Amino acid sequence: MKRVKQQRWDSPFTRFLGDLPLKKIMLISTAGVMQKGQPFEEPKSGFWLIPGNIRAEDLCVPHRYFDHSNIDGDINCIFPIDRLRELISAGRIKGVTDEHVSVYGYHLIQARIKRVVAPQIAEIAEASQSGAVLITAGGLFCHRIAITVQKVVEERGIPTVLITQFPRVTRLSKPPRALYPVGFKPGHAVGPPHQTELQRQVVLDALCLLTELDEPGLVVEKQYPEYSISKS
């Protein structure tokens, strides 16, 4: 596992206290995940609230801003709700929050994300009493939005970890914490469709960074050999 350290400035950092098995996790994605049956249009708030108990098959990514042909068969690639539930059953985390957040990740005005959208999301995360937040993204622009949201949530006092597929952009943006599964393509945030064990391991590795890292600005690179033979 390779750690790439960034400079400290512009990297807010909330130290994770306690144990993962005692914490509820909130999931935030900037890939534009939404509930099936809803009209596809940008919400006025800039994000959708996703029920914590929703079935994975009731979620979709309706836009075409990045190639998500594989996601259509397994939303867990980008929104690993089932993998979090499996970690609950395994005793690795306490639970998930009553609601997760899905950001419409293609805002052209980054300043609005920082001043308006991200603070609202941070308030929701705080009110949900989440012990930590796991963040995923889709395409390149989604990653920039994700890091902006991540920083604001972290400034609110909630530890966060991002799973990135664009390590260079992520390093330049100086996130609080990030995991880069080496070689994973956009849309495969935690792995290819139906690769349950790999997806679960990536999610767990990301969450473990909350307890392992004690300073901001680290992008941890990790190889997953099984990805090279399973990706589609």
JSON list of N, CA and C in Angstrom, two decimals, residues 105-183:
[
{"chain": "A", "resi": 105, "resn": "GLY", "atom": "N", "xyz": [-23.82, 15.79, -9.64]},
{"chain": "A", "resi": 105, "resn": "GLY", "atom": "CA", "xyz": [-22.40, 16.14, -9.64]},
{"chain": "A", "resi": 105, "resn": "GLY", "atom": "C", "xyz": [-21.88, 16.90, -10.82]},
{"chain": "A", "resi": 106, "resn": "TYR", "atom": "N", "xyz": [-22.74, 17.63, -11.53]},
{"chain": "A", "resi": 106, "resn": "TYR", "atom": "CA", "xyz": [-22.28, 18.29, -12.74]},
{"chain": "A", "resi": 106, "resn": "TYR", "atom": "C", "xyz": [-22.58, 19.78, -12.73]},
{"chain": "A", "resi": 107, "resn": "HIS", "atom": "N", "xyz": [-22.51, 20.37, -11.55]},
{"chain": "A", "resi": 107, "resn": "HIS", "atom": "CA", "xyz": [-22.68, 21.81, -11.43]},
{"chain": "A", "resi": 107, "resn": "HIS", "atom": "C", "xyz": [-21.51, 22.51, -12.10]},
{"chain": "A", "resi": 108, "resn": "LEU", "atom": "N", "xyz": [-21.80, 23.53, -12.86]},
{"chain": "A", "resi": 108, "resn": "LEU", "atom": "CA", "xyz": [-20.74, 24.29, -13.50]},
{"chain": "A", "resi": 108, "resn": "LEU", "atom": "C", "xyz": [-20.22, 25.39, -12.59]},
{"chain": "A", "resi": 109, "resn": "ILE", "atom": "N", "xyz": [-20.96, 25.69, -11.53]},
{"chain": "A", "resi": 109, "resn": "ILE", "atom": "CA", "xyz": [-20.55, 26.76, -10.62]},
{"chain": "A", "resi": 109, "resn": "ILE", "atom": "C", "xyz": [-20.05, 26.13, -9.33]},
{"chain": "A", "resi": 110, "resn": "GLN", "atom": "N", "xyz": [-18.75, 25.95, -9.26]},
{"chain": "A", "resi": 110, "resn": "GLN", "atom": "CA", "xyz": [-18.14, 25.30, -8.10]},
{"chain": "A", "resi": 110, "resn": "GLN", "atom": "C", "xyz": [-18.38, 26.10, -6.83]},
{"chain": "A", "resi": 111, "resn": "ALA", "atom": "N", "xyz": [-18.42, 27.43, -6.96]},
{"chain": "A", "resi": 111, "resn": "ALA", "atom": "CA", "xyz": [-18.60, 28.27, -5.78]},
{"chain": "A", "resi": 111, "resn": "ALA", "atom": "C", "xyz": [-19.94, 27.99, -5.11]},
{"chain": "A", "resi": 112, "resn": "ARG", "atom": "N", "xyz": [-20.98, 27.70, -5.89]},
{"chain": "A", "resi": 112, "resn": "ARG", "atom": "CA", "xyz": [-22.28, 27.40, -5.29]},
{"chain": "A", "resi": 112, "resn": "ARG", "atom": "C", "xyz": [-22.22, 26.11, -4.48]},
{"chain": "A", "resi": 113, "resn": "ILE", "atom": "N", "xyz": [-21.47, 25.15, -4.96]},
{"chain": "A", "resi": 113, "resn": "ILE", "atom": "CA", "xyz": [-21.30, 23.90, -4.20]},
{"chain": "A", "resi": 113, "resn": "ILE", "atom": "C", "xyz": [-20.70, 24.20, -2.84]},
{"chain": "A", "resi": 114, "resn": "LYS", "atom": "N", "xyz": [-19.65, 25.00, -2.83]},
{"chain": "A", "resi": 114, "resn": "LYS", "atom": "CA", "xyz": [-18.95, 25.28, -1.58]},
{"chain": "A", "resi": 114, "resn": "LYS", "atom": "C", "xyz": [-19.78, 26.12, -0.63]},
{"chain": "A", "resi": 115, "resn": "ARG", "atom": "N", "xyz": [-20.48, 27.12, -1.15]},
{"chain": "A", "resi": 115, "resn": "ARG", "atom": "CA", "xyz": [-21.19, 28.07, -0.29]},
{"chain": "A", "resi": 115, "resn": "ARG", "atom": "C", "xyz": [-22.58, 27.61, 0.11]},
{"chain": "A", "resi": 116, "resn": "VAL", "atom": "N", "xyz": [-23.24, 26.85, -0.77]},
{"chain": "A", "resi": 116, "resn": "VAL", "atom": "CA", "xyz": [-24.65, 26.53, -0.54]},
{"chain": "A", "resi": 116, "resn": "VAL", "atom": "C", "xyz": [-24.90, 25.03, -0.38]},
{"chain": "A", "resi": 117, "resn": "VAL", "atom": "N", "xyz": [-24.52, 24.26, -1.39]},
{"chain": "A", "resi": 117, "resn": "VAL", "atom": "CA", "xyz": [-24.88, 22.83, -1.41]},
{"chain": "A", "resi": 117, "resn": "VAL", "atom": "C", "xyz": [-24.14, 22.05, -0.33]},
{"chain": "A", "resi": 118, "resn": "ALA", "atom": "N", "xyz": [-22.81, 22.17, -0.30]},
{"chain": "A", "resi": 118, "resn": "ALA", "atom": "CA", "xyz": [-22.03, 21.39, 0.66]},
{"chain": "A", "resi": 118, "resn": "ALA", "atom": "C", "xyz": [-22.38, 21.70, 2.12]},
{"chain": "A", "resi": 119, "resn": "PRO", "atom": "N", "xyz": [-22.59, 22.96, 2.51]},
{"chain": "A", "resi": 119, "resn": "PRO", "atom": "CA", "xyz": [-22.99, 23.22, 3.90]},
{"chain": "A", "resi": 119, "resn": "PRO", "atom": "C", "xyz": [-24.32, 22.56, 4.26]},
{"chain": "A", "resi": 120, "resn": "GLN", "atom": "N", "xyz": [-25.26, 22.52, 3.33]},
{"chain": "A", "resi": 120, "resn": "GLN", "atom": "CA", "xyz": [-26.53, 21.84, 3.61]},
{"chain": "A", "resi": 120, "resn": "GLN", "atom": "C", "xyz": [-26.30, 20.35, 3.83]},
{"chain": "A", "resi": 121, "resn": "ILE", "atom": "N", "xyz": [-25.45, 19.76, 3.01]},
{"chain": "A", "resi": 121, "resn": "ILE", "atom": "CA", "xyz": [-25.14, 18.33, 3.17]},
{"chain": "A", "resi": 121, "resn": "ILE", "atom": "C", "xyz": [-24.45, 18.09, 4.51]},
{"chain": "A", "resi": 122, "resn": "ALA", "atom": "N", "xyz": [-23.54, 18.98, 4.88]},
{"chain": "A", "resi": 122, "resn": "ALA", "atom": "CA", "xyz": [-22.84, 18.84, 6.16]},
{"chain": "A", "resi": 122, "resn": "ALA", "atom": "C", "xyz": [-23.82, 18.91, 7.33]},
{"chain": "A", "resi": 123, "resn": "GLU", "atom": "N", "xyz": [-24.82, 19.77, 7.23]},
{"chain": "A", "resi": 123, "resn": "GLU", "atom": "CA", "xyz": [-25.85, 19.85, 8.28]},
{"chain": "A", "resi": 123, "resn": "GLU", "atom": "C", "xyz": [-26.62, 18.55, 8.39]},
{"chain": "A", "resi": 124, "resn": "ILE", "atom": "N", "xyz": [-26.93, 17.95, 7.24]},
{"chain": "A", "resi": 124, "resn": "ILE", "atom": "CA", "xyz": [-27.66, 16.67, 7.24]},
{"chain": "A", "resi": 124, "resn": "ILE", "atom": "C", "xyz": [-26.80, 15.58, 7.87]},
{"chain": "A", "resi": 125, "resn": "ALA", "atom": "N", "xyz": [-25.52, 15.56, 7.51]},
{"chain": "A", "resi": 125, "resn": "ALA", "atom": "CA", "xyz": [-24.62, 14.55, 8.08]},
{"chain": "A", "resi": 125, "resn": "ALA", "atom": "C", "xyz": [-24.50, 14.71, 9.59]},
{"chain": "A", "resi": 126, "resn": "GLU", "atom": "N", "xyz": [-24.44, 15.95, 10.05]},
{"chain": "A", "resi": 126, "resn": "GLU", "atom": "CA", "xyz": [-24.33, 16.20, 11.49]},
{"chain": "A", "resi": 126, "resn": "GLU", "atom": "C", "xyz": [-25.62, 15.80, 12.20]},
{"chain": "A", "resi": 127, "resn": "ALA", "atom": "N", "xyz": [-26.76, 16.15, 11.63]},
{"chain": "A", "resi": 127, "resn": "ALA", "atom": "CA", "xyz": [-28.04, 15.82, 12.25]},
{"chain": "A", "resi": 127, "resn": "ALA", "atom": "C", "xyz": [-28.29, 14.32, 12.29]},
{"chain": "A", "resi": 128, "resn": "SER", "atom": "N", "xyz": [-27.71, 13.60, 11.35]},
{"chain": "A", "resi": 128, "resn": "SER", "atom": "CA", "xyz": [-27.90, 12.14, 11.29]},
{"chain": "A", "resi": 128, "resn": "SER", "atom": "C", "xyz": [-27.05, 11.40, 12.30]},
{"chain": "A", "resi": 129, "resn": "GLN", "atom": "N", "xyz": [-26.17, 12.14, 12.99]},
{"chain": "A", "resi": 129, "resn": "GLN", "atom": "CA", "xyz": [-25.25, 11.55, 13.97]},
{"chain": "A", "resi": 129, "resn": "GLN", "atom": "C", "xyz": [-24.37, 10.48, 13.33]},
{"chain": "A", "resi": 130, "resn": "SER", "atom": "N", "xyz": [-23.95, 10.75, 12.12]},
{"chain": "A", "resi": 130, "resn": "SER", "atom": "CA", "xyz": [-23.05, 9.82, 11.44]},
{"chain": "A", "resi": 130, "resn": "SER", "atom": "C", "xyz": [-21.68, 9.86, 12.09]},
{"chain": "A", "resi": 131, "resn": "GLY", "atom": "N", "xyz": [-21.10, 8.67, 12.27]},
{"chain": "A", "resi": 131, "resn": "GLY", "atom": "CA", "xyz": [-19.76, 8.60, 12.84]},
{"chain": "A", "resi": 131, "resn": "GLY", "atom": "C", "xyz": [-18.69, 8.91, 11.82]},
{"chain": "A", "resi": 132, "resn": "ALA", "atom": "N", "xyz": [-19.03, 8.73, 10.55]},
{"chain": "A", "resi": 132, "resn": "ALA", "atom": "CA", "xyz": [-18.10, 9.01, 9.46]},
{"chain": "A", "resi": 132, "resn": "ALA", "atom": "C", "xyz": [-18.88, 8.99, 8.16]},
{"chain": "A", "resi": 133, "resn": "VAL", "atom": "N", "xyz": [-18.27, 9.53, 7.12]},
{"chain": "A", "resi": 133, "resn": "VAL", "atom": "CA", "xyz": [-18.90, 9.60, 5.80]},
{"chain": "A", "resi": 133, "resn": "VAL", "atom": "C", "xyz": [-17.98, 8.97, 4.76]},
{"chain": "A", "resi": 134, "resn": "LEU", "atom": "N", "xyz": [-18.55, 8.07, 3.97]},
{"chain": "A", "resi": 134, "resn": "LEU", "atom": "CA", "xyz": [-17.85, 7.46, 2.84]},
{"chain": "A", "resi": 134, "resn": "LEU", "atom": "C", "xyz": [-18.33, 8.15, 1.57]},
{"chain": "A", "resi": 135, "resn": "ILE", "atom": "N", "xyz": [-17.38, 8.60, 0.74]},
{"chain": "A", "resi": 135, "resn": "ILE", "atom": "CA", "xyz": [-17.72, 9.39, -0.44]},
{"chain": "A", "resi": 135, "resn": "ILE", "atom": "C", "xyz": [-17.22, 8.71, -1.70]},
{"chain": "A", "resi": 136, "resn": "THR", "atom": "N", "xyz": [-18.10, 8.63, -2.71]},
{"chain": "A", "resi": 136, "resn": "THR", "atom": "CA", "xyz": [-17.72, 8.11, -4.02]},
{"chain": "A", "resi": 136, "resn": "THR", "atom": "C", "xyz": [-18.09, 9.14, -5.09]},
{"chain": "A", "resi": 137, "resn": "ALA", "atom": "N", "xyz": [-17.51, 8.96, -6.27]},
{"chain": "A", "resi": 137, "resn": "ALA", "atom": "CA", "xyz": [-17.76, 9.89, -7.37]},
{"chain": "A", "resi": 137, "resn": "ALA", "atom": "C", "xyz": [-17.78, 9.12, -8.68]},
{"chain": "A", "resi": 138, "resn": "GLY", "atom": "N", "xyz": [-18.19, 9.81, -9.74]},
{"chain": "A", "resi": 138, "resn": "GLY", "atom": "CA", "xyz": [-18.27, 9.18, -11.05]},
{"chain": "A", "resi": 138, "resn": "GLY", "atom": "C", "xyz": [-17.16, 9.65, -11.96]},
{"chain": "A", "resi": 139, "resn": "GLY", "atom": "N", "xyz": [-17.45, 10.64, -12.81]},
{"chain": "A", "resi": 139, "resn": "GLY", "atom": "CA", "xyz": [-16.46, 11.16, -13.74]},
{"chain": "A", "resi": 139, "resn": "GLY", "atom": "C", "xyz": [-15.55, 12.19, -13.10]},
{"chain": "A", "resi": 140, "resn": "LEU", "atom": "N", "xyz": [-14.73, 12.81, -13.94]},
{"chain": "A", "resi": 140, "resn": "LEU", "atom": "CA", "xyz": [-13.73, 13.75, -13.45]},
{"chain": "A", "resi": 140, "resn": "LEU", "atom": "C", "xyz": [-14.35, 14.92, -12.72]},
{"chain": "A", "resi": 141, "resn": "PHE", "atom": "N", "xyz": [-15.36, 15.54, -13.32]},
{"chain": "A", "resi": 141, "resn": "PHE", "atom": "CA", "xyz": [-15.97, 16.70, -12.68]},
{"chain": "A", "resi": 141, "resn": "PHE", "atom": "C", "xyz": [-16.65, 16.31, -11.38]},
{"chain": "A", "resi": 142, "resn": "CYS", "atom": "N", "xyz": [-17.22, 15.10, -11.36]},
{"chain": "A", "resi": 142, "resn": "CYS", "atom": "CA", "xyz": [-17.85, 14.60, -10.13]},
{"chain": "A", "resi": 142, "resn": "CYS", "atom": "C", "xyz": [-16.84, 14.54, -8.99]},
{"chain": "A", "resi": 143, "resn": "HIS", "atom": "N", "xyz": [-15.58, 14.19, -9.32]},
{"chain": "A", "resi": 143, "resn": "HIS", "atom": "CA", "xyz": [-14.56, 14.08, -8.28]},
{"chain": "A", "resi": 143, "resn": "HIS", "atom": "C", "xyz": [-14.24, 15.45, -7.69]},
{"chain": "A", "resi": 144, "resn": "ARG", "atom": "N", "xyz": [-14.20, 16.47, -8.53]},
{"chain": "A", "resi": 144, "resn": "ARG", "atom": "CA", "xyz": [-13.94, 17.82, -8.00]},
{"chain": "A", "resi": 144, "resn": "ARG", "atom": "C", "xyz": [-15.05, 18.24, -7.04]},
{"chain": "A", "resi": 145, "resn": "ILE", "atom": "N", "xyz": [-16.28, 17.96, -7.42]},
{"chain": "A", "resi": 145, "resn": "ILE", "atom": "CA", "xyz": [-17.41, 18.27, -6.55]},
{"chain": "A", "resi": 145, "resn": "ILE", "atom": "C", "xyz": [-17.32, 17.47, -5.26]},
{"chain": "A", "resi": 146, "resn": "ALA", "atom": "N", "xyz": [-16.96, 16.20, -5.38]},
{"chain": "A", "resi": 146, "resn": "ALA", "atom": "CA", "xyz": [-16.87, 15.31, -4.20]},
{"chain": "A", "resi": 146, "resn": "ALA", "atom": "C", "xyz": [-15.88, 15.85, -3.18]},
{"chain": "A", "resi": 147, "resn": "ILE", "atom": "N", "xyz": [-14.74, 16.32, -3.65]},
{"chain": "A", "resi": 147, "resn": "ILE", "atom": "CA", "xyz": [-13.72, 16.81, -2.72]},
{"chain": "A", "resi": 147, "resn": "ILE", "atom": "C", "xyz": [-14.17, 18.10, -2.05]},
{"chain": "A", "resi": 148, "resn": "THR", "atom": "N", "xyz": [-14.87, 18.94, -2.79]},
{"chain": "A", "resi": 148, "resn": "THR", "atom": "CA", "xyz": [-15.42, 20.16, -2.18]},
{"chain": "A", "resi": 148, "resn": "THR", "atom": "C", "xyz": [-16.40, 19.81, -1.06]},
{"chain": "A", "resi": 149, "resn": "VAL", "atom": "N", "xyz": [-17.30, 18.87, -1.34]},
{"chain": "A", "resi": 149, "resn": "VAL", "atom": "CA", "xyz": [-18.25, 18.43, -0.31]},
{"chain": "A", "resi": 149, "resn": "VAL", "atom": "C", "xyz": [-17.50, 17.80, 0.85]},
{"chain": "A", "resi": 150, "resn": "GLN", "atom": "N", "xyz": [-16.52, 16.97, 0.55]},
{"chain": "A", "resi": 150, "resn": "GLN", "atom": "CA", "xyz": [-15.75, 16.30, 1.60]},
{"chain": "A", "resi": 150, "resn": "GLN", "atom": "C", "xyz": [-15.13, 17.29, 2.57]},
{"chain": "A", "resi": 151, "resn": "LYS", "atom": "N", "xyz": [-14.53, 18.34, 2.04]},
{"chain": "A", "resi": 151, "resn": "LYS", "atom": "CA", "xyz": [-13.86, 19.31, 2.90]},
{"chain": "A", "resi": 151, "resn": "LYS", "atom": "C", "xyz": [-14.85, 20.03, 3.82]},
{"chain": "A", "resi": 152, "resn": "VAL", "atom": "N", "xyz": [-16.01, 20.39, 3.28]},
{"chain": "A", "resi": 152, "resn": "VAL", "atom": "CA", "xyz": [-16.99, 21.11, 4.09]},
{"chain": "A", "resi": 152, "resn": "VAL", "atom": "C", "xyz": [-17.55, 20.21, 5.19]},
{"chain": "A", "resi": 153, "resn": "VAL", "atom": "N", "xyz": [-17.81, 18.95, 4.87]},
{"chain": "A", "resi": 153, "resn": "VAL", "atom": "CA", "xyz": [-18.28, 18.00, 5.88]},
{"chain": "A", "resi": 153, "resn": "VAL", "atom": "C", "xyz": [-17.22, 17.81, 6.95]},
{"chain": "A", "resi": 154, "resn": "GLU", "atom": "N", "xyz": [-15.97, 17.70, 6.53]},
{"chain": "A", "resi": 154, "resn": "GLU", "atom": "CA", "xyz": [-14.86, 17.52, 7.48]},
{"chain": "A", "resi": 154, "resn": "GLU", "atom": "C", "xyz": [-14.74, 18.75, 8.39]},
{"chain": "A", "resi": 155, "resn": "GLU", "atom": "N", "xyz": [-14.91, 19.92, 7.83]},
{"chain": "A", "resi": 155, "resn": "GLU", "atom": "CA", "xyz": [-14.85, 21.15, 8.63]},
{"chain": "A", "resi": 155, "resn": "GLU", "atom": "C", "xyz": [-15.95, 21.19, 9.68]},
{"chain": "A", "resi": 156, "resn": "ARG", "atom": "N", "xyz": [-17.04, 20.49, 9.43]},
{"chain": "A", "resi": 156, "resn": "ARG", "atom": "CA", "xyz": [-18.15, 20.42, 10.38]},
{"chain": "A", "resi": 156, "resn": "ARG", "atom": "C", "xyz": [-17.83, 19.49, 11.54]},
{"chain": "A", "resi": 157, "resn": "GLY", "atom": "N", "xyz": [-16.72, 18.78, 11.46]},
{"chain": "A", "resi": 157, "resn": "GLY", "atom": "CA", "xyz": [-16.31, 17.90, 12.54]},
{"chain": "A", "resi": 157, "resn": "GLY", "atom": "C", "xyz": [-16.65, 16.44, 12.34]},
{"chain": "A", "resi": 158, "resn": "ILE", "atom": "N", "xyz": [-16.92, 16.05, 11.09]},
{"chain": "A", "resi": 158, "resn": "ILE", "atom": "CA", "xyz": [-17.26, 14.67, 10.77]},
{"chain": "A", "resi": 158, "resn": "ILE", "atom": "C", "xyz": [-16.16, 14.07, 9.90]},
{"chain": "A", "resi": 159, "resn": "PRO", "atom": "N", "xyz": [-15.51, 12.99, 10.33]},
{"chain": "A", "resi": 159, "resn": "PRO", "atom": "CA", "xyz": [-14.45, 12.38, 9.52]},
{"chain": "A", "resi": 159, "resn": "PRO", "atom": "C", "xyz": [-15.01, 11.82, 8.21]},
{"chain": "A", "resi": 160, "resn": "THR", "atom": "N", "xyz": [-14.25, 11.97, 7.15]},
{"chain": "A", "resi": 160, "resn": "THR", "atom": "CA", "xyz": [-14.67, 11.51, 5.83]},
{"chain": "A", "resi": 160, "resn": "THR", "atom": "C", "xyz": [-13.54, 10.75, 5.15]},
{"chain": "A", "resi": 161, "resn": "VAL", "atom": "N", "xyz": [-13.92, 9.92, 4.19]},
{"chain": "A", "resi": 161, "resn": "VAL", "atom": "CA", "xyz": [-12.92, 9.28, 3.33]},
{"chain": "A", "resi": 161, "resn": "VAL", "atom": "C", "xyz": [-13.50, 9.18, 1.93]},
{"chain": "A", "resi": 162, "resn": "LEU", "atom": "N", "xyz": [-12.69, 9.54, 0.95]},
{"chain": "A", "resi": 162, "resn": "LEU", "atom": "CA", "xyz": [-13.09, 9.50, -0.45]},
{"chain": "A", "resi": 162, "resn": "LEU", "atom": "C", "xyz": [-12.44, 8.31, -1.15]},
{"chain": "A", "resi": 163, "resn": "ILE", "atom": "N", "xyz": [-13.20, 7.64, -2.01]},
{"chain": "A", "resi": 163, "resn": "ILE", "atom": "CA", "xyz": [-12.63, 6.64, -2.91]},
{"chain": "A", "resi": 163, "resn": "ILE", "atom": "C", "xyz": [-12.53, 7.30, -4.28]},
{"chain": "A", "resi": 164, "resn": "THR", "atom": "N", "xyz": [-11.32, 7.40, -4.81]},
{"chain": "A", "resi": 164, "resn": "THR", "atom": "CA", "xyz": [-11.11, 8.15, -6.03]},
{"chain": "A", "resi": 164, "resn": "THR", "atom": "C", "xyz": [-10.63, 7.28, -7.18]},
{"chain": "A", "resi": 165, "resn": "GLN", "atom": "N", "xyz": [-11.02, 7.66, -8.40]},
{"chain": "A", "resi": 165, "resn": "GLN", "atom": "CA", "xyz": [-10.49, 7.05, -9.62]},
{"chain": "A", "resi": 165, "resn": "GLN", "atom": "C", "xyz": [-9.63, 8.03, -10.41]},
{"chain": "A", "resi": 166, "resn": "PHE", "atom": "N", "xyz": [-9.48, 9.23, -9.88]},
{"chain": "A", "resi": 166, "resn": "PHE", "atom": "CA", "xyz": [-8.66, 10.26, -10.52]},
{"chain": "A", "resi": 166, "resn": "PHE", "atom": "C", "xyz": [-7.63, 10.76, -9.51]},
{"chain": "A", "resi": 167, "resn": "PRO", "atom": "N", "xyz": [-6.56, 10.01, -9.28]},
{"chain": "A", "resi": 167, "resn": "PRO", "atom": "CA", "xyz": [-5.62, 10.35, -8.21]},
{"chain": "A", "resi": 167, "resn": "PRO", "atom": "C", "xyz": [-4.92, 11.69, -8.40]},
{"chain": "A", "resi": 168, "resn": "ARG", "atom": "N", "xyz": [-4.61, 12.05, -9.64]},
{"chain": "A", "resi": 168, "resn": "ARG", "atom": "CA", "xyz": [-3.88, 13.31, -9.86]},
{"chain": "A", "resi": 168, "resn": "ARG", "atom": "C", "xyz": [-4.74, 14.50, -9.45]},
{"chain": "A", "resi": 169, "resn": "VAL", "atom": "N", "xyz": [-5.98, 14.52, -9.92]},
{"chain": "A", "resi": 169, "resn": "VAL", "atom": "CA", "xyz": [-6.89, 15.60, -9.55]},
{"chain": "A", "resi": 169, "resn": "VAL", "atom": "C", "xyz": [-7.13, 15.61, -8.05]},
{"chain": "A", "resi": 170, "resn": "THR", "atom": "N", "xyz": [-7.25, 14.44, -7.47]},
{"chain": "A", "resi": 170, "resn": "THR", "atom": "CA", "xyz": [-7.49, 14.33, -6.03]},
{"chain": "A", "resi": 170, "resn": "THR", "atom": "C", "xyz": [-6.32, 14.90, -5.24]},
{"chain": "A", "resi": 171, "resn": "ARG", "atom": "N", "xyz": [-5.10, 14.56, -5.64]},
{"chain": "A", "resi": 171, "resn": "ARG", "atom": "CA", "xyz": [-3.93, 15.08, -4.93]},
{"chain": "A", "resi": 171, "resn": "ARG", "atom": "C", "xyz": [-3.85, 16.59, -5.03]},
{"chain": "A", "resi": 172, "resn": "LEU", "atom": "N", "xyz": [-4.10, 17.12, -6.22]},
{"chain": "A", "resi": 172, "resn": "LEU", "atom": "CA", "xyz": [-4.04, 18.56, -6.39]},
{"chain": "A", "resi": 172, "resn": "LEU", "atom": "C", "xyz": [-5.09, 19.27, -5.55]},
{"chain": "A", "resi": 173, "resn": "SER", "atom": "N", "xyz": [-6.20, 18.60, -5.30]},
{"chain": "A", "resi": 173, "resn": "SER", "atom": "CA", "xyz": [-7.30, 19.20, -4.53]},
{"chain": "A", "resi": 173, "resn": "SER", "atom": "C", "xyz": [-7.12, 19.05, -3.03]},
{"chain": "A", "resi": 174, "resn": "LYS", "atom": "N", "xyz": [-6.14, 18.25, -2.61]},
{"chain": "A", "resi": 174, "resn": "LYS", "atom": "CA", "xyz": [-5.79, 18.09, -1.20]},
{"chain": "A", "resi": 174, "resn": "LYS", "atom": "C", "xyz": [-6.97, 17.66, -0.33]},
{"chain": "A", "resi": 175, "resn": "PRO", "atom": "N", "xyz": [-7.46, 16.44, -0.51]},
{"chain": "A", "resi": 175, "resn": "PRO", "atom": "CA", "xyz": [-8.58, 15.97, 0.31]},
{"chain": "A", "resi": 175, "resn": "PRO", "atom": "C", "xyz": [-8.13, 15.63, 1.73]},
{"chain": "A", "resi": 176, "resn": "PRO", "atom": "N", "xyz": [-9.03, 15.58, 2.68]},
{"chain": "A", "resi": 176, "resn": "PRO", "atom": "CA", "xyz": [-8.65, 15.12, 4.03]},
{"chain": "A", "resi": 176, "resn": "PRO", "atom": "C", "xyz": [-8.06, 13.72, 4.02]},
{"chain": "A", "resi": 177, "resn": "ARG", "atom": "N", "xyz": [-8.73, 12.77, 3.34]},
{"chain": "A", "resi": 177, "resn": "ARG", "atom": "CA", "xyz": [-8.27, 11.38, 3.22]},
{"chain": "A", "resi": 177, "resn": "ARG", "atom": "C", "xyz": [-8.83, 10.83, 1.92]},
{"chain": "A", "resi": 178, "resn": "ALA", "atom": "N", "xyz": [-8.07, 9.95, 1.29]},
{"chain": "A", "resi": 178, "resn": "ALA", "atom": "CA", "xyz": [-8.60, 9.31, 0.09]},
{"chain": "A", "resi": 178, "resn": "ALA", "atom": "C", "xyz": [-7.92, 7.97, -0.15]},
{"chain": "A", "resi": 179, "resn": "LEU", "atom": "N", "xyz": [-8.69, 7.05, -0.72]},
{"chain": "A", "resi": 179, "resn": "LEU", "atom": "CA", "xyz": [-8.16, 5.76, -1.17]},
{"chain": "A", "resi": 179, "resn": "LEU", "atom": "C", "xyz": [-8.24, 5.73, -2.69]},
{"chain": "A", "resi": 180, "resn": "TYR", "atom": "N", "xyz": [-7.13, 5.35, -3.32]},
{"chain": "A", "resi": 180, "resn": "TYR", "atom": "CA", "xyz": [-7.12, 5.16, -4.77]},
{"chain": "A", "resi": 180, "resn": "TYR", "atom": "C", "xyz": [-6.90, 3.69, -5.07]},
{"chain": "A", "resi": 181, "resn": "PRO", "atom": "N", "xyz": [-7.95, 2.95, -5.44]},
{"chain": "A", "resi": 181, "resn": "PRO", "atom": "CA", "xyz": [-7.77, 1.57, -5.90]},
{"chain": "A", "resi": 181, "resn": "PRO", "atom": "C", "xyz": [-7.13, 1.63, -7.29]},
{"chain": "A", "resi": 182, "resn": "VAL", "atom": "N", "xyz": [-5.88, 1.26, -7.38]},
{"chain": "A", "resi": 182, "resn": "VAL", "atom": "CA", "xyz": [-5.08, 1.51, -8.58]},
{"chain": "A", "resi": 182, "resn": "VAL", "atom": "C", "xyz": [-5.71, 0.85, -9.81]},
{"chain": "A", "resi": 183, "resn": "GLY", "atom": "N", "xyz": [-5.93, 1.66, -10.83]},
{"chain": "A", "resi": 183, "resn": "GLY", "atom": "CA", "xyz": [-6.41, 1.16, -12.11]},
{"chain": "A", "resi": 183, "resn": "GLY", "atom": "C", "xyz": [-7.92, 1.05, -12.25]}
]
